[in-house]
Structures are given as C-alpha cells and as structure tokens.
PDB file of C-alpha atoms and ligand atoms in Angstrom:
ATOM      1  CA  MET W   1       0.000   0.000   0.000  1.00  0.00           C
ATOM      2  CA  PRO W   2       1.464   3.450  -0.868  1.00  0.00           C
ATOM      3  CA  THR W   3       2.208   5.678   2.099  1.00  0.00           C
ATOM      4  CA  LEU W   4       0.200   8.875   2.449  1.00  0.00           C
ATOM      5  CA  ASN W   5       3.179  11.187   2.695  1.00  0.00           C
ATOM      6  CA  ASN W   6       5.886   9.262   0.842  1.00  0.00           C
ATOM      7  CA  LEU W   7       7.781   8.272   3.986  1.00  0.00           C
ATOM      8  CA  ALA W   8       9.552   4.913   4.042  1.00  0.00           C
ATOM      9  CA  ALA W   9       7.995   2.610   6.642  1.00  0.00           C
ATOM     10  CA  PRO W  10      10.063   2.903   9.847  1.00  0.00           C
ATOM     11  CA  GLN W  11      11.292  -0.429  11.236  1.00  0.00           C
ATOM     12  CA  ASN W  12      12.475   0.936  14.566  1.00  0.00           C
ATOM     13  CA  LEU W  13       9.968   3.008  16.516  1.00  0.00           C
ATOM     14  CA  THR W  14      10.000   4.775  19.862  1.00  0.00           C
ATOM     15  CA  VAL W  15       6.611   5.018  21.580  1.00  0.00           C
ATOM     16  CA  ALA W  16       6.234   7.073  24.743  1.00  0.00           C
ATOM     17  CA  ALA W  17       3.243   7.461  27.053  1.00  0.00           C
ATOM     18  CA  THR W  18       2.848  10.379  29.460  1.00  0.00           C
ATOM     19  CA  GLY W  19       0.375  11.387  32.134  1.00  0.00           C
ATOM     20  CA  ALA W  20      -2.377  12.752  29.884  1.00  0.00           C
ATOM     21  CA  SER W  21      -5.757  11.096  29.534  1.00  0.00           C
ATOM     22  CA  GLY W  22      -6.216   8.659  26.637  1.00  0.00           C
ATOM     23  CA  ALA W  23      -4.506   5.388  27.536  1.00  0.00           C
ATOM     24  CA  ILE W  24      -6.834   3.465  25.199  1.00  0.00           C
ATOM     25  CA  PHE W  25      -5.246   5.264  22.246  1.00  0.00           C
ATOM     26  CA  LEU W  26      -1.846   3.970  23.364  1.00  0.00           C
ATOM     27  CA  ARG W  27      -3.240   0.443  23.793  1.00  0.00           C
ATOM     28  CA  GLN W  28      -4.612   0.402  20.242  1.00  0.00           C
ATOM     29  CA  LEU W  29      -1.406   1.849  18.801  1.00  0.00           C
ATOM     30  CA  LEU W  30       0.801  -0.720  20.531  1.00  0.00           C
ATOM     31  CA  ALA W  31      -1.460  -3.521  19.289  1.00  0.00           C
ATOM     32  CA  LEU W  32      -1.149  -2.256  15.708  1.00  0.00           C
ATOM     33  CA  VAL W  33       2.650  -1.947  15.751  1.00  0.00           C
ATOM     34  CA  ASP W  34       2.985  -5.291  17.513  1.00  0.00           C
ATOM     35  CA  ARG W  35       1.173  -7.067  14.660  1.00  0.00           C
ATOM     36  CA  ASP W  36       2.762  -4.997  11.846  1.00  0.00           C
ATOM     37  CA  PRO W  37       5.523  -7.034  10.150  1.00  0.00           C
ATOM     38  CA  ARG W  38       7.182  -3.865   8.810  1.00  0.00           C
ATOM     39  CA  VAL W  39       7.983  -2.793  12.375  1.00  0.00           C
ATOM     40  CA  LYS W  40      10.850  -4.834  13.827  1.00  0.00           C
ATOM     41  CA  THR W  41      11.662  -2.994  17.072  1.00  0.00           C
ATOM     42  CA  VAL W  42       9.619  -0.812  19.416  1.00  0.00           C
ATOM     43  CA  ASN W  43      11.168   0.905  22.427  1.00  0.00           C
ATOM     44  CA  PHE W  44       8.381   1.835  24.836  1.00  0.00           C
ATOM     45  CA  ILE W  45       8.793   4.415  27.611  1.00  0.00           C
ATOM     46  CA  ALA W  46       6.148   5.410  30.171  1.00  0.00           C
ATOM     47  CA  SER W  47       6.519   8.379  32.512  1.00  0.00           C
ATOM     48  CA  ASP W  48       5.696   7.881  36.203  1.00  0.00           C
ATOM     49  CA  ASN W  49       2.569   9.952  35.673  1.00  0.00           C
ATOM     50  CA  ALA W  50       1.497   7.770  32.752  1.00  0.00           C
ATOM     51  CA  LEU W  51       1.328   4.911  35.261  1.00  0.00           C
ATOM     52  CA  ARG W  52      -1.023   6.965  37.417  1.00  0.00           C
ATOM     53  CA  VAL W  53      -3.336   7.477  34.436  1.00  0.00           C
ATOM     54  CA  PHE W  54      -3.065   3.795  33.430  1.00  0.00           C
ATOM     55  CA  ALA W  55      -4.322   2.947  36.931  1.00  0.00           C
ATOM     56  CA  GLU W  56      -7.366   5.172  36.442  1.00  0.00           C
ATOM     57  CA  GLU W  57      -8.166   4.325  32.835  1.00  0.00           C
ATOM     58  CA  LEU W  58      -6.946   0.752  32.326  1.00  0.00           C
ATOM     59  CA  GLY W  59      -6.998  -0.594  35.887  1.00  0.00           C
ATOM     60  CA  ILE W  60      -3.249  -1.323  35.672  1.00  0.00           C
ATOM     61  CA  ARG W  61      -1.240  -1.340  38.911  1.00  0.00           C
ATOM     62  CA  GLY W  62       2.512  -0.853  39.046  1.00  0.00           C
ATOM     63  CA  ARG W  63       5.242  -1.093  36.455  1.00  0.00           C
ATOM     64  CA  SER W  64       5.883  -4.826  36.237  1.00  0.00           C
ATOM     65  CA  ASN W  65       5.139  -6.441  32.865  1.00  0.00           C
ATOM     66  CA  LEU W  66       3.760  -3.107  31.770  1.00  0.00           C
ATOM     67  CA  VAL W  67       3.736  -3.922  28.055  1.00  0.00           C
ATOM     68  CA  SER W  68       1.805  -7.140  28.682  1.00  0.00           C
ATOM     69  CA  GLN W  69      -0.590  -5.330  30.982  1.00  0.00           C
ATOM     70  CA  VAL W  70      -1.307  -2.581  28.454  1.00  0.00           C
ATOM     71  CA  LEU W  71      -1.504  -4.941  25.451  1.00  0.00           C
ATOM     72  CA  GLY W  72      -3.285  -7.788  27.182  1.00  0.00           C
ATOM     73  CA  SER W  73      -0.651 -10.189  25.828  1.00  0.00           C
ATOM     74  CA  SER W  74       3.134 -10.422  25.809  1.00  0.00           C
ATOM     75  CA  SER W  75       5.235  -8.959  22.996  1.00  0.00           C
ATOM     76  CA  ARG W  76       8.670  -9.955  21.730  1.00  0.00           C
ATOM     77  CA  LYS W  77       8.951  -6.790  19.728  1.00  0.00           C
ATOM     78  CA  ILE W  78       8.063  -4.109  22.275  1.00  0.00           C
ATOM     79  CA  GLN W  79      10.859  -3.448  24.779  1.00  0.00           C
ATOM     80  CA  GLN W  80      10.187  -1.309  27.832  1.00  0.00           C
ATOM     81  CA  GLN W  81      12.804   1.324  28.681  1.00  0.00           C
ATOM     82  CA  SER W  82      13.019   3.203  31.972  1.00  0.00           C
ATOM     83  CA  ASN W  83      12.225   6.905  31.751  1.00  0.00           C
ATOM     84  CA  ALA W  84      14.948   7.456  34.359  1.00  0.00           C
ATOM     85  CA  ASP W  85      17.621   5.806  32.192  1.00  0.00           C
ATOM     86  CA  ILE W  86      19.053   8.645  30.148  1.00  0.00           C
ATOM     87  CA  GLY W  87      21.705   6.187  28.916  1.00  0.00           C
ATOM     88  CA  ALA W  88      19.184   3.897  27.188  1.00  0.00           C
ATOM     89  CA  ASN W  89      19.511   3.203  23.448  1.00  0.00           C
ATOM     90  CA  VAL W  90      17.075   5.895  22.269  1.00  0.00           C
ATOM     91  CA  ALA W  91      18.989   8.601  24.172  1.00  0.00           C
ATOM     92  CA  SER W  92      21.656   8.595  21.461  1.00  0.00           C
ATOM     93  CA  GLY W  93      21.428   9.882  17.921  1.00  0.00           C
ATOM     94  CA  SER W  94      23.710   7.029  16.870  1.00  0.00           C
ATOM     95  CA  TYR W  95      20.969   4.495  17.719  1.00  0.00           C
ATOM     96  CA  ALA W  96      18.803   3.552  14.726  1.00  0.00           C
ATOM     97  CA  ALA W  97      15.449   4.836  16.004  1.00  0.00           C
ATOM     98  CA  GLU W  98      13.587   6.105  12.947  1.00  0.00           C
ATOM     99  CA  ALA W  99      10.519   7.840  14.382  1.00  0.00           C
ATOM    100  CA  MET W 100       8.964   8.635  17.767  1.00  0.00           C
ATOM    101  CA  LEU W 101       5.345   8.912  18.888  1.00  0.00           C
ATOM    102  CA  VAL W 102       4.278  10.408  22.216  1.00  0.00           C
ATOM    103  CA  ILE W 103       0.755   9.143  22.849  1.00  0.00           C
ATOM    104  CA  PRO W 104      -0.836  10.532  24.890  1.00  0.00           C
ATOM    105  CA  CYS W 105       1.351  13.643  25.321  1.00  0.00           C
ATOM    106  CA  SER W 106       0.711  15.791  28.392  1.00  0.00           C
ATOM    107  CA  VAL W 107       1.182  19.535  28.211  1.00  0.00           C
ATOM    108  CA  GLY W 108       3.958  19.091  30.796  1.00  0.00           C
ATOM    109  CA  THR W 109       5.942  16.816  28.487  1.00  0.00           C
ATOM    110  CA  LEU W 110       5.082  19.093  25.545  1.00  0.00           C
ATOM    111  CA  ALA W 111       6.551  22.026  27.486  1.00  0.00           C
ATOM    112  CA  ARG W 112       9.781  20.163  28.246  1.00  0.00           C
ATOM    113  CA  ILE W 113      10.216  18.988  24.648  1.00  0.00           C
ATOM    114  CA  ALA W 114       9.371  22.405  23.200  1.00  0.00           C
ATOM    115  CA  ASN W 115      11.955  24.035  25.441  1.00  0.00           C
ATOM    116  CA  GLY W 116      14.743  21.481  25.132  1.00  0.00           C
ATOM    117  CA  MET W 117      14.553  20.300  28.763  1.00  0.00           C
ATOM    118  CA  ALA W 118      15.795  16.749  28.237  1.00  0.00           C
ATOM    119  CA  MET W 119      15.739  15.594  31.869  1.00  0.00           C
ATOM    120  CA  HIS W 120      14.132  12.191  31.344  1.00  0.00           C
ATOM    121  CA  LEU W 121      14.461   9.606  28.583  1.00  0.00           C
ATOM    122  CA  ILE W 122      11.186  10.625  26.920  1.00  0.00           C
ATOM    123  CA  GLU W 123      12.268  14.232  26.446  1.00  0.00           C
ATOM    124  CA  ARG W 124      15.814  13.220  25.545  1.00  0.00           C
ATOM    125  CA  ALA W 125      14.615  10.778  22.861  1.00  0.00           C
ATOM    126  CA  ALA W 126      12.304  13.471  21.487  1.00  0.00           C
ATOM    127  CA  ASP W 127      15.171  15.976  21.513  1.00  0.00           C
ATOM    128  CA  VAL W 128      17.304  13.472  19.584  1.00  0.00           C
ATOM    129  CA  CYS W 129      14.551  13.092  16.947  1.00  0.00           C
ATOM    130  CA  LEU W 130      14.418  16.854  16.478  1.00  0.00           C
ATOM    131  CA  LYS W 131      18.174  17.285  16.219  1.00  0.00           C
ATOM    132  CA  GLU W 132      18.501  14.328  13.833  1.00  0.00           C
ATOM    133  CA  LYS W 133      15.485  15.520  11.764  1.00  0.00           C
ATOM    134  CA  ARG W 134      13.524  12.328  12.388  1.00  0.00           C
ATOM    135  CA  PRO W 135       9.716  12.262  12.614  1.00  0.00           C
ATOM    136  CA  LEU W 136       8.407  13.157  16.072  1.00  0.00           C
ATOM    137  CA  VAL W 137       4.644  13.073  16.621  1.00  0.00           C
ATOM    138  CA  LEU W 138       3.142  14.582  19.764  1.00  0.00           C
ATOM    139  CA  CYS W 139      -0.438  13.447  20.450  1.00  0.00           C
ATOM    140  CA  VAL W 140      -1.181  16.306  22.819  1.00  0.00           C
ATOM    141  CA  ARG W 141      -4.286  16.048  25.008  1.00  0.00           C
ATOM    142  CA  GLU W 142      -5.562  18.920  27.081  1.00  0.00           C
ATOM    143  CA  THR W 143      -8.620  21.144  27.014  1.00  0.00           C
ATOM    144  CA  PRO W 144      -9.098  24.047  27.161  1.00  0.00           C
ATOM    145  CA  LEU W 145      -5.666  25.223  26.021  1.00  0.00           C
ATOM    146  CA  ASN W 146      -3.971  28.211  27.616  1.00  0.00           C
ATOM    147  CA  LYS W 147      -1.533  30.455  25.757  1.00  0.00           C
ATOM    148  CA  ILE W 148       1.457  28.607  27.244  1.00  0.00           C
ATOM    149  CA  HIS W 149       0.198  25.327  25.733  1.00  0.00           C
ATOM    150  CA  ILE W 150      -0.425  27.009  22.384  1.00  0.00           C
ATOM    151  CA  ARG W 151       2.996  28.665  22.379  1.00  0.00           C
ATOM    152  CA  ASN W 152       4.655  25.358  23.249  1.00  0.00           C
ATOM    153  CA  MET W 153       2.800  23.590  20.432  1.00  0.00           C
ATOM    154  CA  TYR W 154       4.056  26.292  18.078  1.00  0.00           C
ATOM    155  CA  ARG W 155       7.625  25.982  19.399  1.00  0.00           C
ATOM    156  CA  ALA W 156       7.638  22.189  19.040  1.00  0.00           C
ATOM    157  CA  ALA W 157       6.117  22.382  15.539  1.00  0.00           C
ATOM    158  CA  ASP W 158       8.640  25.052  14.591  1.00  0.00           C
ATOM    159  CA  ALA W 159      11.453  22.724  15.692  1.00  0.00           C
ATOM    160  CA  GLY W 160      10.127  19.952  13.452  1.00  0.00           C
ATOM    161  CA  ALA W 161       7.578  18.007  15.529  1.00  0.00           C
ATOM    162  CA  THR W 162       4.090  17.161  14.292  1.00  0.00           C
ATOM    163  CA  ILE W 163       1.397  18.260  16.723  1.00  0.00           C
ATOM    164  CA  TYR W 164      -1.249  15.547  16.354  1.00  0.00           C
ATOM    165  CA  PRO W 165      -3.893  16.327  18.990  1.00  0.00           C
ATOM    166  CA  LEU W 166      -5.772  13.369  20.469  1.00  0.00           C
ATOM    167  CA  ILE W 167      -8.924  14.196  18.531  1.00  0.00           C
ATOM    168  CA  PRO W 168     -10.729  11.147  17.092  1.00  0.00           C
ATOM    169  CA  THR W 169     -12.870  11.030  13.947  1.00  0.00           C
ATOM    170  CA  PHE W 170     -16.616  10.397  13.937  1.00  0.00           C
ATOM    171  CA  TYR W 171     -17.388  10.200  10.207  1.00  0.00           C
ATOM    172  CA  ASN W 172     -16.232   6.572  10.236  1.00  0.00           C
ATOM    173  CA  ARG W 173     -19.069   5.949  12.753  1.00  0.00           C
ATOM    174  CA  PRO W 174     -17.108   4.059  15.412  1.00  0.00           C
ATOM    175  CA  THR W 175     -19.427   1.812  17.379  1.00  0.00           C
ATOM    176  CA  ASN W 176     -17.286   1.663  20.517  1.00  0.00           C
ATOM    177  CA  LEU W 177     -14.337   3.375  22.188  1.00  0.00           C
ATOM    178  CA  ASP W 178     -11.798   0.807  20.990  1.00  0.00           C
ATOM    179  CA  ALA W 179     -12.873   1.301  17.365  1.00  0.00           C
ATOM    180  CA  MET W 180     -12.609   5.067  17.807  1.00  0.00           C
ATOM    181  CA  ALA W 181      -9.128   4.818  19.347  1.00  0.00           C
ATOM    182  CA  ARG W 182      -8.005   2.289  16.742  1.00  0.00           C
ATOM    183  CA  GLN W 183      -8.900   4.541  13.818  1.00  0.00           C
ATOM    184  CA  PHE W 184      -6.998   7.392  15.470  1.00  0.00           C
ATOM    185  CA  ALA W 185      -3.960   5.127  15.963  1.00  0.00           C
ATOM    186  CA  CYS W 186      -4.185   4.067  12.297  1.00  0.00           C
ATOM    187  CA  ARG W 187      -4.095   7.720  11.238  1.00  0.00           C
ATOM    188  CA  VAL W 188      -1.043   8.430  13.385  1.00  0.00           C
ATOM    189  CA  LEU W 189       0.781   5.410  11.959  1.00  0.00           C
ATOM    190  CA  ALA W 190      -0.109   6.399   8.382  1.00  0.00           C
ATOM    191  CA  HIS W 191       1.392   9.801   9.125  1.00  0.00           C
ATOM    192  CA  ILE W 192       4.822   8.244   9.799  1.00  0.00           C
ATOM    193  CA  GLY W 193       4.730   5.875   6.818  1.00  0.00           C
ATOM    194  CA  LEU W 194       2.877   2.888   8.299  1.00  0.00           C
ATOM    195  CA  PRO W 195      -0.595   2.923   6.710  1.00  0.00           C
ATOM    196  CA  GLN W 196      -2.815   0.144   8.066  1.00  0.00           C
ATOM    197  CA  SER W 197      -4.823  -1.935   5.585  1.00  0.00           C
ATOM    198  CA  ASP W 198      -7.985  -2.014   7.731  1.00  0.00           C
ATOM    199  CA  ALA W 199      -8.104   1.716   8.451  1.00  0.00           C
ATOM    200  CA  TYR W 200     -11.205   3.601   7.352  1.00  0.00           C
ATOM    201  CA  ARG W 201     -10.514   5.747   4.282  1.00  0.00           C
ATOM    202  CA  TRP W 202     -12.784   8.518   3.076  1.00  0.00           C
ATOM    203  CA  LYS W 203     -14.198   7.532  -0.331  1.00  0.00           C
ATOM    204  CA  SER W 204     -16.407  10.442  -1.462  1.00  0.00           C
TER     205      SER W 204
HETATM  206  C1  FMN D 301      -6.376  10.857  35.619  1.00  0.00           C
HETATM  207  C2  FMN D 301      -5.486  11.988  35.146  1.00  0.00           C
HETATM  208  C3  FMN D 301      -5.727  12.566  33.928  1.00  0.00           C
HETATM  209  C4  FMN D 301      -4.903  13.591  33.453  1.00  0.00           C
HETATM  210  N1  FMN D 301      -5.172  14.123  32.226  1.00  0.00           N
HETATM  211  C5  FMN D 301      -4.310  15.025  31.704  1.00  0.00           C
HETATM  212  C6  FMN D 301      -4.497  15.466  30.359  1.00  0.00           C
HETATM  213  O1  FMN D 301      -5.401  15.059  29.649  1.00  0.00           O
HETATM  214  N2  FMN D 301      -3.568  16.313  29.846  1.00  0.00           N
HETATM  215  C7  FMN D 301      -2.500  16.758  30.574  1.00  0.00           C
HETATM  216  O2  FMN D 301      -1.682  17.501  30.028  1.00  0.00           O
HETATM  217  N3  FMN D 301      -2.328  16.368  31.870  1.00  0.00           N
HETATM  218  C8  FMN D 301      -3.194  15.511  32.443  1.00  0.00           C
HETATM  219  N4  FMN D 301      -3.006  15.072  33.743  1.00  0.00           N
HETATM  220  C9  FMN D 301      -1.951  15.705  34.541  1.00  0.00           C
HETATM  221  C10 FMN D 301      -0.560  15.143  34.238  1.00  0.00           C
HETATM  222  O3  FMN D 301      -0.504  13.773  34.569  1.00  0.00           O
HETATM  223  C11 FMN D 301       0.486  15.934  35.044  1.00  0.00           C
HETATM  224  O4  FMN D 301       0.575  17.274  34.583  1.00  0.00           O
HETATM  225  C12 FMN D 301       1.838  15.277  35.028  1.00  0.00           C
HETATM  226  O5  FMN D 301       2.752  16.105  35.737  1.00  0.00           O
HETATM  227  C13 FMN D 301       2.382  15.035  33.630  1.00  0.00           C
HETATM  228  O6  FMN D 301       3.640  14.390  33.765  1.00  0.00           O
HETATM  229  P1  FMN D 301       4.420  13.720  32.551  1.00  0.00           P
HETATM  230  O7  FMN D 301       4.312  14.703  31.420  1.00  0.00           O
HETATM  231  O8  FMN D 301       5.820  13.591  33.052  1.00  0.00           O
HETATM  232  O9  FMN D 301       3.813  12.411  32.274  1.00  0.00           O
HETATM  233  C14 FMN D 301      -3.824  14.052  34.241  1.00  0.00           C
HETATM  234  C15 FMN D 301      -3.577  13.444  35.488  1.00  0.00           C
HETATM  235  C16 FMN D 301      -4.403  12.429  35.922  1.00  0.00           C
HETATM  236  C17 FMN D 301      -4.121  11.788  37.250  1.00  0.00           C
END
C-alpha cells in the first residue's frame, strides 16, 4: 500500500506514554505496531505519571510487565525502557530509532520537549529526533488550552515536531471506544509511513 506522505515505513519506533488522559489510544497503537511485520523494534517508555493514568483508565497497577498489561498479551517486539535511564539506546542519535510517537502527550511533556529540557528519557529521545530531523509526533491532550500550551505547540512544531492532537474522527461511525481509538492510531501510523490496511478511508 502506498504511504500517504511518501515516507519509508520505519522499522524501529519509539513510543512514549505520558500522564495525559487517553490510555486506550496507546493500547490500540501498541497492538497495531505489535502485529505490523514492517515494524521490527519498538522501544516503549512510560513516565511515572502515565502509570497513574493507566491505573485510572486501564486498571493497571505498578510497572511490572507493563507492556503485557497494556496490550493484554506479551510482545517480543516491544521493549520497555526506563524513563529514568538517560543512557538507554534511544537517548543517542547514533541508535537507529527512525521515528517517535508520544501518545498521549501531556502539556507538561510538551513544554519540556518544546523548550529542550531533556531531563528524562522521553524528552531526551524526542530531543534526539528533532536534532537528527527524524519524525516526532506529539499526540497532545488537554482542554481548554492556555496560551502557554499554544505557544509550546508552536515551538515544538517550529522545531520539526508534528502536533497531532488526540482528537478522534466520527465520520467513520465508530461503534465503541476501541474502534474510535483504533482509527486514530491508524491515522497516526499512516502519518509516519505505516498505513494500516484495515483503516477507514474517506471515499467520497
Ligand atoms: C487521571 C489523570 C488525567 C490527566 N489528564 C491530563 C491530560 O489530559 N492532559 C494533561 O496535560 N495532563 C493531564 N493530567 C496531569 C498530568 O498527569 C500531570 O501534569 C503530570 O505532571 C504530567 O507528567 P508527565 O508529562 O511527566 O507524564 C492528568 C492526570 C491524571 C491523574
């Protein structure tokens, strides 16, 4: 299937989750990349505050077997990295990460990325994507937005990130929350060169 924006399909992805609402979008995205044969490696990082939201929204407790808990099954492909480990693979531009998705992206993490504050692995990996000119997609979720949020979205976009707000589509008539989140995840993946064959496509 041709990609929507002529990007080669990335084989090595970084996926980060932060403490914004929307854990079901992450769950659907991880399930899609886990089954996608074009994707060989996924480094997954969750902030401490993501875990707090996972507890509320997914009923997940603690950090152990986090990938299995989020996915509902184990994965050989998705490797969890510690957000405290600023020496992990994705912290270096010499590592072959090809694209990074932050889903969901809190306005706190947005602020740190937009202002180059690479204190944790998530922000460092994002900073590396920007400096190496690799795709970085920030699925920001907050409402309403204050001027600081809007300025930080502008700053991040100006530095090369894609601001991809966690706003689902309704014209595909999703019949449940998982279907809604799945279509959103398909759109995000298509944006980085991984179109999904079962995604809804507008035909008019
Ligand atoms: C249940 C819950 C929902 C939250 N939803 C959001 C949200 O949608 N957007 C946001 O920016 N922050 C949200 N927060 C607040 C963030 O978790 C908080 O600002 C945190 O410091 C973000 O840290 P992180 O960016 O390091 O993950 C939420 C917190 C909780 C507990």
